[in-house]
Amino acid sequence: MFHQADLFDAVEVGQGAPAKPLNLPALIERIADFSPRPRYAFMVLNLIAKAAGGNSGSAGPYVDTEDEVRVPLRDWLCDSLVPMAKRDARRLIIVEEVKASLAAQDALPDDAEQAARAIDNEVRERVRRSGRCNVSRAVSDLVRAGLVRRHYQGYRVDHHNRGAQREAVYTITEAAARALWSQKAS
């Protein structure tokens, strides 16, 4: 089977010393050592663990939503994190830019309700596009910290999901899962 090397390989734990088990504070400290945005990376790790559930620690390439719709894992992660940015000033600027853009294209419906829906849909798409980059960056930090492994589904040239259309699969490591679940069990 073809294996694509990860540019953000996990840090190797020394061969001589056994890796000490992680608890939640140690997990957070490890994330803080590798990520410039540790709170965001921790939220992403928690969501990956939730998506993986009982699936042997692997999440993706698709997640079933509450509406029973299958969405790509990175899109699901982005949508799950959107409420964190609702009050952000940049989000308000995006809303104004979308309004102006749709008005300039004369694509804004006359009905206020339909216009609000059109604006909301376009804002959601723009936020999702930038959110996918943020999620990928956070996952790269988690991979470097040795808490997540990443691979992509759709690796063959003649595969229907080839090239840039490959979807990510994230596998949470045993140590990270134990640290997260031990806290929830207590």
PDB file of C-alpha atoms in Angstrom:
ATOM      1  CA  MET A   1       0.000   0.000   0.000  1.00  0.00           C
ATOM      2  CA  PHE A   2       1.223   3.476  -0.826  1.00  0.00           C
ATOM      3  CA  HIS A   3       2.202   5.619   2.155  1.00  0.00           C
ATOM      4  CA  GLN A   4       2.628   9.357   1.848  1.00  0.00           C
ATOM      5  CA  ALA A   5       5.185  10.681   4.300  1.00  0.00           C
ATOM      6  CA  ASP A   6       3.817  13.315   6.635  1.00  0.00           C
ATOM      7  CA  LEU A   7       5.700  16.607   6.583  1.00  0.00           C
ATOM      8  CA  PHE A   8       4.824  17.060  10.240  1.00  0.00           C
ATOM      9  CA  ASP A   9       5.937  13.730  11.663  1.00  0.00           C
ATOM     10  CA  ALA A  10       5.494  13.138  15.363  1.00  0.00           C
ATOM     11  CA  VAL A  11       8.428  13.681  17.657  1.00  0.00           C
ATOM     12  CA  GLU A  12      10.068  10.377  18.514  1.00  0.00           C
ATOM     13  CA  VAL A  13      10.124   9.438  22.183  1.00  0.00           C
ATOM     14  CA  GLY A  14      13.583   8.316  23.328  1.00  0.00           C
ATOM     15  CA  GLN A  15      14.171   4.566  22.935  1.00  0.00           C
ATOM     16  CA  GLY A  16      15.821   4.087  26.343  1.00  0.00           C
ATOM     17  CA  ALA A  17      13.228   5.784  28.524  1.00  0.00           C
ATOM     18  CA  PRO A  18       9.665   4.519  28.515  1.00  0.00           C
ATOM     19  CA  ALA A  19       7.138   7.212  27.683  1.00  0.00           C
ATOM     20  CA  LYS A  20       5.374   8.331  30.836  1.00  0.00           C
ATOM     21  CA  PRO A  21       1.598   8.048  30.743  1.00  0.00           C
ATOM     22  CA  LEU A  22      -0.214  11.280  30.006  1.00  0.00           C
ATOM     23  CA  ASN A  23      -2.833  12.769  32.256  1.00  0.00           C
ATOM     24  CA  LEU A  24      -4.920  15.748  31.213  1.00  0.00           C
ATOM     25  CA  PRO A  25      -2.542  18.455  32.552  1.00  0.00           C
ATOM     26  CA  ALA A  26       0.422  16.732  30.864  1.00  0.00           C
ATOM     27  CA  LEU A  27      -1.585  16.478  27.636  1.00  0.00           C
ATOM     28  CA  ILE A  28      -2.342  20.204  27.717  1.00  0.00           C
ATOM     29  CA  GLU A  29       1.307  20.962  28.473  1.00  0.00           C
ATOM     30  CA  ARG A  30       2.429  18.840  25.519  1.00  0.00           C
ATOM     31  CA  ILE A  31      -0.002  20.676  23.215  1.00  0.00           C
ATOM     32  CA  ALA A  32       1.253  24.034  24.538  1.00  0.00           C
ATOM     33  CA  ASP A  33       4.838  22.975  23.761  1.00  0.00           C
ATOM     34  CA  PHE A  34       4.014  22.338  20.097  1.00  0.00           C
ATOM     35  CA  SER A  35       1.193  24.713  19.224  1.00  0.00           C
ATOM     36  CA  PRO A  36       1.060  28.513  19.080  1.00  0.00           C
ATOM     37  CA  ARG A  37      -2.713  28.168  19.663  1.00  0.00           C
ATOM     38  CA  PRO A  38      -2.982  25.456  22.335  1.00  0.00           C
ATOM     39  CA  ARG A  39      -6.616  26.107  23.314  1.00  0.00           C
ATOM     40  CA  TYR A  40      -7.743  25.788  19.708  1.00  0.00           C
ATOM     41  CA  ALA A  41      -5.617  22.659  19.201  1.00  0.00           C
ATOM     42  CA  PHE A  42      -7.073  21.130  22.388  1.00  0.00           C
ATOM     43  CA  MET A  43     -10.612  21.795  21.144  1.00  0.00           C
ATOM     44  CA  VAL A  44      -9.731  20.162  17.813  1.00  0.00           C
ATOM     45  CA  LEU A  45      -8.275  17.141  19.652  1.00  0.00           C
ATOM     46  CA  ASN A  46     -11.455  16.796  21.735  1.00  0.00           C
ATOM     47  CA  LEU A  47     -13.635  16.983  18.629  1.00  0.00           C
ATOM     48  CA  ILE A  48     -11.495  14.385  16.841  1.00  0.00           C
ATOM     49  CA  ALA A  49     -11.852  12.098  19.869  1.00  0.00           C
ATOM     50  CA  LYS A  50     -15.620  12.642  19.820  1.00  0.00           C
ATOM     51  CA  ALA A  51     -15.821  11.896  16.085  1.00  0.00           C
ATOM     52  CA  ALA A  52     -13.643   8.795  16.503  1.00  0.00           C
ATOM     53  CA  GLY A  53     -15.836   7.482  19.323  1.00  0.00           C
ATOM     54  CA  GLY A  54     -15.653   3.708  19.348  1.00  0.00           C
ATOM     55  CA  ASN A  55     -14.073   3.572  15.900  1.00  0.00           C
ATOM     56  CA  SER A  56     -10.636   2.386  17.128  1.00  0.00           C
ATOM     57  CA  GLY A  57      -9.530   5.992  17.526  1.00  0.00           C
ATOM     58  CA  SER A  58      -9.940   6.911  13.850  1.00  0.00           C
ATOM     59  CA  ALA A  59     -12.130   9.744  12.647  1.00  0.00           C
ATOM     60  CA  GLY A  60     -12.958  10.374   9.038  1.00  0.00           C
ATOM     61  CA  PRO A  61     -12.918  10.712   6.165  1.00  0.00           C
ATOM     62  CA  TYR A  62     -16.604  11.462   6.709  1.00  0.00           C
ATOM     63  CA  VAL A  63     -18.674  12.159   9.813  1.00  0.00           C
ATOM     64  CA  ASP A  64     -22.408  11.604  10.152  1.00  0.00           C
ATOM     65  CA  THR A  65     -24.086  14.760  11.430  1.00  0.00           C
ATOM     66  CA  GLU A  66     -27.188  14.939  13.603  1.00  0.00           C
ATOM     67  CA  ASP A  67     -29.173  15.542  10.389  1.00  0.00           C
ATOM     68  CA  GLU A  68     -27.859  12.180   9.116  1.00  0.00           C
ATOM     69  CA  VAL A  69     -25.773  13.910   6.441  1.00  0.00           C
ATOM     70  CA  ARG A  70     -22.216  12.731   5.757  1.00  0.00           C
ATOM     71  CA  VAL A  71     -19.731  15.610   5.637  1.00  0.00           C
ATOM     72  CA  PRO A  72     -15.936  15.557   5.307  1.00  0.00           C
ATOM     73  CA  LEU A  73     -14.190  15.445   8.679  1.00  0.00           C
ATOM     74  CA  ARG A  74     -12.426  18.799   8.277  1.00  0.00           C
ATOM     75  CA  ASP A  75     -15.706  20.502   7.325  1.00  0.00           C
ATOM     76  CA  TRP A  76     -17.391  18.954  10.374  1.00  0.00           C
ATOM     77  CA  LEU A  77     -14.564  20.198  12.604  1.00  0.00           C
ATOM     78  CA  CYS A  78     -14.865  23.697  11.083  1.00  0.00           C
ATOM     79  CA  ASP A  79     -18.636  23.769  11.517  1.00  0.00           C
ATOM     80  CA  SER A  80     -18.277  22.587  15.113  1.00  0.00           C
ATOM     81  CA  LEU A  81     -15.854  25.420  15.880  1.00  0.00           C
ATOM     82  CA  VAL A  82     -17.823  28.193  14.112  1.00  0.00           C
ATOM     83  CA  PRO A  83     -19.687  29.272  17.282  1.00  0.00           C
ATOM     84  CA  MET A  84     -16.314  30.299  18.736  1.00  0.00           C
ATOM     85  CA  ALA A  85     -16.028  33.061  16.099  1.00  0.00           C
ATOM     86  CA  LYS A  86     -19.555  34.477  16.059  1.00  0.00           C
ATOM     87  CA  ARG A  87     -18.613  37.564  18.100  1.00  0.00           C
ATOM     88  CA  ASP A  88     -15.273  38.056  16.402  1.00  0.00           C
ATOM     89  CA  ALA A  89     -14.883  41.476  14.753  1.00  0.00           C
ATOM     90  CA  ARG A  90     -13.429  39.809  11.646  1.00  0.00           C
ATOM     91  CA  ARG A  91     -16.635  37.800  11.270  1.00  0.00           C
ATOM     92  CA  LEU A  92     -18.668  41.026  11.251  1.00  0.00           C
ATOM     93  CA  ILE A  93     -16.344  42.450   8.590  1.00  0.00           C
ATOM     94  CA  ILE A  94     -16.874  39.317   6.458  1.00  0.00           C
ATOM     95  CA  VAL A  95     -20.651  39.767   6.733  1.00  0.00           C
ATOM     96  CA  GLU A  96     -20.349  43.358   5.492  1.00  0.00           C
ATOM     97  CA  GLU A  97     -18.013  42.309   2.654  1.00  0.00           C
ATOM     98  CA  VAL A  98     -20.445  39.597   1.552  1.00  0.00           C
ATOM     99  CA  LYS A  99     -23.375  42.040   1.619  1.00  0.00           C
ATOM    100  CA  ALA A 100     -21.414  44.521  -0.501  1.00  0.00           C
ATOM    101  CA  SER A 101     -20.219  41.816  -2.893  1.00  0.00           C
ATOM    102  CA  LEU A 102     -23.695  40.358  -3.436  1.00  0.00           C
ATOM    103  CA  ALA A 103     -25.163  43.848  -3.866  1.00  0.00           C
ATOM    104  CA  ALA A 104     -22.470  44.767  -6.424  1.00  0.00           C
ATOM    105  CA  GLN A 105     -23.240  41.586  -8.387  1.00  0.00           C
ATOM    106  CA  ASP A 106     -26.950  42.350  -8.097  1.00  0.00           C
ATOM    107  CA  ALA A 107     -27.338  38.870  -6.584  1.00  0.00           C
ATOM    108  CA  LEU A 108     -29.023  39.993  -3.366  1.00  0.00           C
ATOM    109  CA  PRO A 109     -32.704  38.941  -3.315  1.00  0.00           C
ATOM    110  CA  ASP A 110     -35.317  41.632  -2.654  1.00  0.00           C
ATOM    111  CA  ASP A 111     -36.941  39.597   0.113  1.00  0.00           C
ATOM    112  CA  ALA A 112     -35.137  40.367   3.399  1.00  0.00           C
ATOM    113  CA  GLU A 113     -35.413  36.783   4.640  1.00  0.00           C
ATOM    114  CA  GLN A 114     -33.979  35.325   1.430  1.00  0.00           C
ATOM    115  CA  ALA A 115     -31.234  37.971   1.409  1.00  0.00           C
ATOM    116  CA  ALA A 116     -30.280  37.075   4.982  1.00  0.00           C
ATOM    117  CA  ARG A 117     -30.147  33.376   4.022  1.00  0.00           C
ATOM    118  CA  ALA A 118     -27.987  34.112   0.961  1.00  0.00           C
ATOM    119  CA  ILE A 119     -25.602  36.222   3.048  1.00  0.00           C
ATOM    120  CA  ASP A 120     -25.465  33.572   5.774  1.00  0.00           C
ATOM    121  CA  ASN A 121     -24.706  30.803   3.249  1.00  0.00           C
ATOM    122  CA  GLU A 122     -21.878  32.772   1.626  1.00  0.00           C
ATOM    123  CA  VAL A 123     -20.412  33.748   5.018  1.00  0.00           C
ATOM    124  CA  ARG A 124     -20.563  30.088   6.107  1.00  0.00           C
ATOM    125  CA  GLU A 125     -18.669  29.027   2.962  1.00  0.00           C
ATOM    126  CA  ARG A 126     -15.961  31.671   3.455  1.00  0.00           C
ATOM    127  CA  VAL A 127     -15.577  30.813   7.131  1.00  0.00           C
ATOM    128  CA  ARG A 128     -15.410  27.103   6.282  1.00  0.00           C
ATOM    129  CA  ARG A 129     -12.667  27.733   3.688  1.00  0.00           C
ATOM    130  CA  SER A 130     -10.474  29.563   6.180  1.00  0.00           C
ATOM    131  CA  GLY A 131     -11.492  27.176   8.956  1.00  0.00           C
ATOM    132  CA  ARG A 132     -10.190  24.180   7.011  1.00  0.00           C
ATOM    133  CA  CYS A 133      -6.748  25.827   6.975  1.00  0.00           C
ATOM    134  CA  ASN A 134      -6.941  26.521  10.707  1.00  0.00           C
ATOM    135  CA  VAL A 135      -7.990  22.945  11.460  1.00  0.00           C
ATOM    136  CA  SER A 136      -5.184  21.546   9.288  1.00  0.00           C
ATOM    137  CA  ARG A 137      -2.672  23.758  11.083  1.00  0.00           C
ATOM    138  CA  ALA A 138      -3.944  22.631  14.502  1.00  0.00           C
ATOM    139  CA  VAL A 139      -3.839  18.973  13.442  1.00  0.00           C
ATOM    140  CA  SER A 140      -0.259  19.463  12.216  1.00  0.00           C
ATOM    141  CA  ASP A 141       0.610  20.732  15.700  1.00  0.00           C
ATOM    142  CA  LEU A 142      -1.100  17.681  17.246  1.00  0.00           C
ATOM    143  CA  VAL A 143       0.804  15.365  14.882  1.00  0.00           C
ATOM    144  CA  ARG A 144       4.103  17.007  15.852  1.00  0.00           C
ATOM    145  CA  ALA A 145       3.133  16.559  19.519  1.00  0.00           C
ATOM    146  CA  GLY A 146       2.606  12.844  18.890  1.00  0.00           C
ATOM    147  CA  LEU A 147      -1.086  12.933  19.840  1.00  0.00           C
ATOM    148  CA  VAL A 148      -2.652  12.342  16.409  1.00  0.00           C
ATOM    149  CA  ARG A 149      -1.698  10.416  13.281  1.00  0.00           C
ATOM    150  CA  ARG A 150      -2.961  11.624   9.917  1.00  0.00           C
ATOM    151  CA  HIS A 151      -3.421   9.993   6.552  1.00  0.00           C
ATOM    152  CA  TYR A 152      -5.580  10.636   3.543  1.00  0.00           C
ATOM    153  CA  GLN A 153      -8.159   8.494   1.821  1.00  0.00           C
ATOM    154  CA  GLY A 154      -7.983   8.411  -1.949  1.00  0.00           C
ATOM    155  CA  TYR A 155      -4.357   7.917  -2.898  1.00  0.00           C
ATOM    156  CA  ARG A 156      -4.421   6.261  -6.343  1.00  0.00           C
ATOM    157  CA  VAL A 157      -4.256   8.186  -9.597  1.00  0.00           C
ATOM    158  CA  ASP A 158      -7.355   6.525 -11.036  1.00  0.00           C
ATOM    159  CA  HIS A 159      -9.262   6.760  -7.765  1.00  0.00           C
ATOM    160  CA  HIS A 160     -12.429   8.907  -7.771  1.00  0.00           C
ATOM    161  CA  ASN A 161     -11.036  10.900  -4.853  1.00  0.00           C
ATOM    162  CA  ARG A 162      -7.551  11.629  -6.229  1.00  0.00           C
ATOM    163  CA  GLY A 163      -5.272  14.635  -5.967  1.00  0.00           C
ATOM    164  CA  ALA A 164      -6.360  17.591  -3.911  1.00  0.00           C
ATOM    165  CA  GLN A 165      -9.748  15.954  -3.435  1.00  0.00           C
ATOM    166  CA  ARG A 166      -8.400  13.470  -0.894  1.00  0.00           C
ATOM    167  CA  GLU A 167     -10.067  13.574   2.501  1.00  0.00           C
ATOM    168  CA  ALA A 168      -8.241  13.483   5.815  1.00  0.00           C
ATOM    169  CA  VAL A 169      -8.478  10.668   8.345  1.00  0.00           C
ATOM    170  CA  TYR A 170      -7.198  11.450  11.846  1.00  0.00           C
ATOM    171  CA  THR A 171      -6.311   8.759  14.371  1.00  0.00           C
ATOM    172  CA  ILE A 172      -5.929   9.755  17.988  1.00  0.00           C
ATOM    173  CA  THR A 173      -3.036   7.986  19.732  1.00  0.00           C
ATOM    174  CA  GLU A 174      -3.621   5.647  22.640  1.00  0.00           C
ATOM    175  CA  ALA A 175      -1.856   7.970  25.092  1.00  0.00           C
ATOM    176  CA  ALA A 176      -3.984  10.957  24.083  1.00  0.00           C
ATOM    177  CA  ALA A 177      -7.186   8.904  24.246  1.00  0.00           C
ATOM    178  CA  ARG A 178      -6.322   7.623  27.730  1.00  0.00           C
ATOM    179  CA  ALA A 179      -5.615  11.168  28.939  1.00  0.00           C
ATOM    180  CA  LEU A 180      -8.903  12.490  27.544  1.00  0.00           C
ATOM    181  CA  TRP A 181     -11.099   9.568  28.607  1.00  0.00           C
ATOM    182  CA  SER A 182      -9.558   9.183  32.082  1.00  0.00           C
ATOM    183  CA  GLN A 183     -10.619  12.752  32.841  1.00  0.00           C
ATOM    184  CA  LYS A 184     -14.162  12.078  31.625  1.00  0.00           C
ATOM    185  CA  ALA A 185     -14.428   8.891  33.687  1.00  0.00           C
ATOM    186  CA  SER A 186     -13.538  10.661  36.948  1.00  0.00           C
TER     187      SER A 186
END
